[in-house]
Amino acid sequence: MLSLQDVQSARDRISGRVVRTPTISATLLGQICGVDLLLKAELFQKTGSFKVRGVFNKLLSIPEAQRSAGFVSMSAGNFAAALAYACGTLGAKATIVMPDWAVRSKVEATEGYGGEVILTEGDLMEEMNRIRDERGLTFIHPFDDPEIMAGHGTIGLEITEDVADAEVVVVPVGGGGLIGGIAAALKGILPSASVFGVEPESADAMTRSLAEGKPVAVGRVASIADGLAAPFAGEHTFAAVREFVDDVVTVADEAIVDALRLIYTRAKLACEPAGAASVAAILSGALNLTPGTRVVCVISGGNVDLNVLKGIL
Amino acid sequence: MKPHRPVGVSEAETARVALRGIATRTPLVRLELEEAPAEIYLKLETLQPVGSFKIRGAATAFAGVNGALDGGVWTASAGNMAHAVAYLARAKGIPASVVVPDTAPEAKLAALERLGAKVLKVPFDTWLRIFETRGHEAMTGYFIHPFSDRSVMTGNATIGLEILEDLPEVDAVIIPYGGGGLTAGIASVVRALAPRARIYACEVDTAAPLAASLAAGKPVEVEYRSSFVDGIGAPRVFPEMFELVRKLVDGSIVVPVADVAAAVRLLAVRAKAIAEGAGAAAVAAALTGRAGAGKVVCIVSGGNIDASKLAAILEGTRREQG
């Protein structure tokens, strides 16, 4: 099981390679939500999302000699860009299989960081396996990996430093790597704080997994929060969520859009729909918190397609 | 009116303590670009509770006069100072009135109404005159001058303290120039504590009286056109501000309105920060290269922009005026 020590080791490993992001008081948004709200601005992270934390921790845990063969993975966007960026920094080659519906700006960003993108309309895992075998690459799982989770968990360490009296931390859930890491760190340092996860109603793999007591797949998913559209919960992530997370709730896409608009107009942060899910859970009432609760919402990323955004604003 | 003295470092430090719990200690965020003439850092005053730096000056002014506010408070502002004053007045339970120019944008007026302030819209020239006369027939209560006020400038100076704390090796600072209160405040402490750092004001070319006045060596009138950059720009400088600012800055960088729109877009896409025109002006100025290389801090002064204008800019359809 992932531990606080794993996360602390991850921090030593990735320190200097990632941004130590700020936690910002969101006074106006907090008044609307009825809570004492702070935002962990992970959209200011390198590549525009939290993903580089886990990726650097994973890559740096692999001996240098074994990195030269290059890496392969699959992702709809933010992980792809992060892997391409981190590999570029470390002098390794990144190949990423992406679905053909991936947000174009995320495909372009991945290529911009020097990654090779292979678009497929078929099954991502199958295509990834084929390319891995054909080219002799090392597979990095986008979320279901203890080193990836430990890297993401460094966000939890920073939250406890910035907001030592946090009562609730709310985290968007895709595959569960982000919340698994954050919860492991938080519960180790601040056991009195509650950690809640948020999934789109139409991509609720973790909610269903918790209900069934084992990680399950939900088939094809479609949410405006493309960053949360993981079709299954991982073995490692499910175990961490079951151990450390208080509850996972779901929100409708409409609630995510409402939250996104308010984050733009009131908190002045250009976040992506996935990043707005945490605030959406409070605004929509999916999470019913006592007024005045000191809450940290993780704004996980800011890579939004301008065409999508235009429609929302 | 007599020229102002620079804000002292110890005054700014005192103000900073008083601002705790009211204003946010905003982060300094790196703007990562492949090709840029400098290493650009963003001081994100957009993240203040009222969406702009004005809360610092307004709260410092409130703290300085306390009892005198019981009969209400008023200000004249393009929107952001009005917003800060209305926000603080509501928290104190005193009435607030604001005089705004007829060019004030919807996002700013909506915020004022939400806060319960009494809003008086007047022609731009009538509005501008208030900064000299410090009075208006329809207004009663304590007047907070949005820039030509010692307390307001002292509150603004706390931004300089935070920058030097986060980036002591700063090479240059670029500050949007409206009335001059933000420039004077920040420049006072940066000059005192980091004398080798370069300090620039920045203006849009449709309203750039500081650059013209610096060139002439005295306050001069310039042609003024309104644009979507509504937070800065006037047909003339205010002499008491000019006399102070000219001693503190290395120049004023003037940028086209279209470049400011491009900077608003760049900030959203690359830095994930929502900025209004005035807030993005310093970034447009840094990208010209005229502030030099090294570590350049841009004051992103505010983020109160109409959603429709923002959408148009992000879409790339807003090129010239607005």
XYZ file of C-alpha atoms in Angstrom, chain A:
313
model
C 0.000 0.000 0.000
C 1.156 3.499 -0.893
C 2.537 5.322 2.162
C 3.423 8.817 3.290
C 7.089 7.789 3.085
C 6.676 6.933 -0.605
C 5.330 10.402 -1.239
C 8.114 12.042 0.767
C 10.722 10.113 -1.240
C 8.979 11.232 -4.420
C 9.265 14.835 -3.348
C 13.042 14.522 -2.867
C 13.306 12.924 -6.296
C 11.261 15.441 -8.312
C 12.180 18.592 -6.398
C 13.494 21.279 -8.760
C 11.945 19.591 -11.806
C 8.347 20.579 -11.102
C 6.697 23.799 -9.946
C 5.879 24.170 -6.277
C 2.385 25.511 -7.031
C 0.560 28.049 -4.837
C -2.588 27.486 -2.821
C -4.808 30.531 -3.357
C -7.659 31.902 -1.258
C -10.732 32.140 -3.474
C -12.773 34.594 -1.439
C -15.548 35.400 -3.927
C -15.961 31.834 -5.129
C -15.938 30.681 -1.523
C -18.783 33.069 -0.683
C -20.845 31.568 -3.502
C -20.016 28.030 -2.338
C -20.665 28.937 1.299
C -17.285 27.625 2.463
C -13.825 28.974 3.267
C -12.380 28.018 -0.095
C -8.791 27.650 -1.232
C -7.618 26.457 -4.627
C -4.492 24.382 -5.176
C -3.470 25.870 -8.528
C -1.987 22.846 -10.227
C -2.881 24.406 -13.572
C 0.283 26.496 -13.059
C 2.303 23.267 -13.175
C 4.725 22.572 -16.041
C 2.738 21.356 -19.093
C -0.399 22.820 -17.488
C -1.408 19.892 -15.301
C -0.307 17.879 -12.266
C 0.783 14.912 -14.377
C 4.484 15.808 -14.543
C 4.819 15.131 -10.815
C 4.055 11.450 -11.161
C 5.838 11.075 -14.471
C 9.116 12.494 -13.182
C 8.944 10.325 -10.087
C 8.368 7.227 -12.197
C 11.071 7.965 -14.762
C 13.638 8.908 -12.129
C 12.946 5.689 -10.235
C 14.134 3.766 -13.319
C 17.939 3.427 -13.563
C 19.371 5.787 -16.170
C 20.762 2.995 -18.335
C 17.290 1.526 -18.735
C 15.717 4.792 -19.875
C 17.494 4.956 -23.227
C 15.190 2.422 -24.923
C 12.362 4.941 -24.682
C 8.880 4.849 -23.214
C 5.381 4.269 -24.466
C 1.998 5.023 -22.965
C -1.600 5.861 -23.756
C -3.553 8.949 -22.795
C -6.246 11.336 -23.907
C -4.088 14.338 -23.212
C -2.452 15.659 -20.090
C -0.467 12.542 -19.290
C 0.728 12.417 -22.892
C 2.068 15.969 -22.738
C 3.683 15.344 -19.350
C 5.412 12.155 -20.503
C 6.685 13.869 -23.641
C 7.972 16.827 -21.603
C 9.652 14.731 -18.894
C 11.240 12.366 -21.428
C 12.517 15.386 -23.338
C 14.113 16.748 -20.167
C 15.746 13.405 -19.370
C 16.882 12.659 -22.908
C 14.549 9.716 -23.533
C 12.079 9.152 -26.373
C 8.334 9.192 -25.674
C 5.703 7.505 -27.825
C 2.078 8.023 -26.864
C -1.006 6.319 -28.231
C -3.934 8.742 -28.144
C -7.612 8.256 -29.042
C -8.654 9.927 -32.280
C -11.162 12.024 -30.301
C -8.424 13.572 -28.148
C -8.560 17.360 -27.772
C -6.454 18.734 -30.605
C -4.551 21.212 -28.478
C -3.425 18.336 -26.252
C -2.166 16.344 -29.235
C -0.299 19.421 -30.458
C 1.164 20.070 -27.010
C 2.448 16.485 -26.806
C 4.112 16.799 -30.187
C 5.397 20.234 -29.209
C 7.271 18.681 -26.280
C 8.905 16.230 -28.685
C 6.651 13.208 -28.161
C 5.567 10.930 -31.006
C 1.779 10.679 -31.115
C -0.024 7.711 -32.637
C -3.761 8.329 -33.006
C -6.058 5.333 -32.997
C -9.770 4.778 -33.215
C -9.351 1.313 -31.767
C -8.557 0.067 -28.277
C -5.764 2.178 -26.748
C -4.280 -0.663 -24.727
C -4.148 -3.050 -27.679
C -2.498 -0.484 -29.906
C -0.061 0.442 -27.147
C 0.874 -3.228 -26.591
C 1.492 -3.686 -30.292
C 3.803 -0.698 -30.503
C 5.608 -1.584 -27.300
C 6.424 -5.074 -28.583
C 7.288 -3.904 -32.065
C 9.698 -1.204 -30.848
C 10.963 -2.683 -27.582
C 9.743 0.267 -25.477
C 9.050 0.393 -21.747
C 5.403 0.891 -20.824
C 4.511 3.577 -18.280
C 0.949 3.294 -17.000
C -0.755 6.713 -16.955
C -2.147 6.266 -13.450
C -2.137 2.723 -12.061
C 1.428 2.738 -10.761
C 2.638 3.361 -7.185
C 5.484 5.650 -8.336
C 3.107 7.740 -10.429
C 0.721 8.043 -7.501
C 3.519 8.904 -5.075
C 4.627 11.747 -7.371
C 1.098 13.142 -7.550
C 0.898 12.801 -3.779
C 3.460 15.605 -3.382
C 0.490 17.931 -3.955
C -0.871 16.629 -0.651
C 2.372 17.496 1.153
C 2.221 21.044 -0.184
C -1.414 21.426 0.850
C -0.575 20.477 4.436
C 2.238 23.053 4.440
C 0.101 25.860 3.016
C -3.157 25.070 4.807
C -2.242 23.314 8.046
C -5.848 23.663 9.231
C -7.519 22.234 6.102
C -10.701 20.342 7.006
C -11.655 19.004 3.590
C -9.687 18.375 0.396
C -11.607 17.781 -2.854
C -9.867 16.092 -5.790
C -11.023 15.301 -9.358
C -10.923 11.562 -10.141
C -10.041 10.078 -13.528
C -8.148 6.844 -13.065
C -7.568 7.650 -9.411
C -3.822 8.286 -9.427
C -4.079 11.880 -8.290
C -6.476 11.311 -5.430
C -4.727 8.125 -4.326
C -1.423 9.931 -3.903
C -2.868 13.057 -2.315
C -4.989 11.062 0.137
C -2.050 8.882 1.204
C -0.011 11.986 2.003
C -2.828 13.889 3.696
C -4.014 11.084 5.914
C -0.417 10.538 7.020
C 0.099 14.143 8.103
C -3.388 15.502 8.746
C -5.581 12.515 9.636
C -8.432 14.766 10.777
C -8.923 16.131 7.230
C -11.462 14.461 4.924
C -10.581 13.701 1.315
C -13.365 13.531 -1.256
C -13.138 12.520 -4.898
C -15.290 13.822 -7.752
C -16.130 12.013 -10.981
C -18.327 12.992 -13.921
C -21.623 11.065 -13.871
C -20.766 9.681 -17.278
C -17.276 8.492 -16.271
C -17.841 7.016 -12.821
C -15.500 4.031 -12.807
C -14.244 4.672 -9.280
C -17.722 5.128 -7.823
C -18.812 1.835 -9.344
C -15.627 0.117 -8.252
C -16.190 1.187 -4.660
C -19.770 -0.088 -4.847
C -18.636 -3.443 -6.185
C -15.609 -3.733 -3.928
C -13.204 -4.238 -6.812
C -11.851 -2.175 -9.728
C -14.250 -2.245 -12.666
C -14.371 -0.894 -16.203
C -17.264 1.203 -17.505
C -16.702 0.906 -21.241
C -16.820 3.977 -23.441
C -17.077 7.242 -21.508
C -17.968 10.736 -22.706
C -17.735 13.822 -20.513
C -16.881 17.455 -21.138
C -14.122 16.747 -18.627
C -11.966 14.826 -21.096
C -9.235 14.696 -18.469
C -11.418 12.512 -16.238
C -12.552 10.108 -18.916
C -10.654 7.048 -17.683
C -12.804 4.017 -18.568
C -11.590 1.936 -15.603
C -10.189 2.196 -12.094
C -6.722 0.764 -11.500
C -5.740 -1.972 -9.047
C -3.324 0.272 -7.186
C -5.477 3.374 -7.387
C -8.579 1.523 -6.234
C -6.709 0.107 -3.245
C -5.449 3.562 -2.251
C -8.857 5.179 -2.700
C -10.554 2.486 -0.611
C -7.904 2.873 2.105
C -7.525 6.655 2.311
C -10.464 8.434 0.644
C -13.612 9.309 2.603
C -16.019 9.246 -0.337
C -16.291 9.705 -4.087
C -19.239 11.679 -5.489
C -20.396 12.297 -9.057
C -21.374 15.522 -10.843
C -23.243 16.209 -14.088
C -21.417 17.872 -16.971
C -23.697 20.896 -16.541
C -22.383 21.357 -13.000
C -18.815 21.188 -14.288
C -19.583 23.860 -16.891
C -21.178 26.136 -14.273
C -18.158 25.739 -12.006
C -15.748 26.371 -14.857
C -17.490 29.625 -15.743
C -17.310 30.825 -12.146
C -13.657 29.869 -11.817
C -12.917 31.977 -14.899
C -14.994 34.987 -13.924
C -14.523 35.035 -10.147
C -11.224 33.283 -9.468
C -9.550 34.394 -12.730
C -8.077 30.971 -13.391
C -8.134 29.481 -16.895
C -8.800 25.908 -15.840
C -9.974 22.945 -17.892
C -13.271 21.131 -17.229
C -11.536 18.326 -15.285
C -9.931 20.958 -13.075
C -13.319 22.486 -12.315
C -14.878 19.209 -11.136
C -13.723 19.726 -7.542
C -15.493 23.085 -7.272
C -18.514 21.660 -9.146
C -19.002 19.084 -6.391
C -19.475 21.841 -3.807
C -21.515 24.201 -6.001
C -23.916 21.492 -7.109
C -24.421 20.179 -3.594
C -23.057 16.736 -4.512
C -20.786 17.349 -1.536
C -22.796 18.775 1.313
C -20.349 20.616 3.560
C -20.999 22.556 6.758
C -20.967 26.324 5.991
C -17.579 27.862 6.725
C -15.653 24.599 6.332
C -12.034 25.216 5.334
C -11.836 23.450 1.974
C -9.013 23.005 -0.514
C -10.148 22.184 -4.060
C -7.468 20.819 -6.349
C -7.606 22.566 -9.743
C -5.811 19.802 -11.570
C -5.133 21.383 -14.954
C -5.714 24.184 -17.427
C -5.390 22.638 -20.860
C -8.677 23.462 -22.489
C -9.510 23.567 -26.155
C -10.378 27.150 -27.085
C -13.363 25.986 -29.127
C -14.818 24.224 -26.102
C -14.123 27.239 -23.942
C -15.732 29.683 -26.345
C -19.016 27.825 -26.027
C -18.869 27.926 -22.248
C -17.956 31.583 -21.727
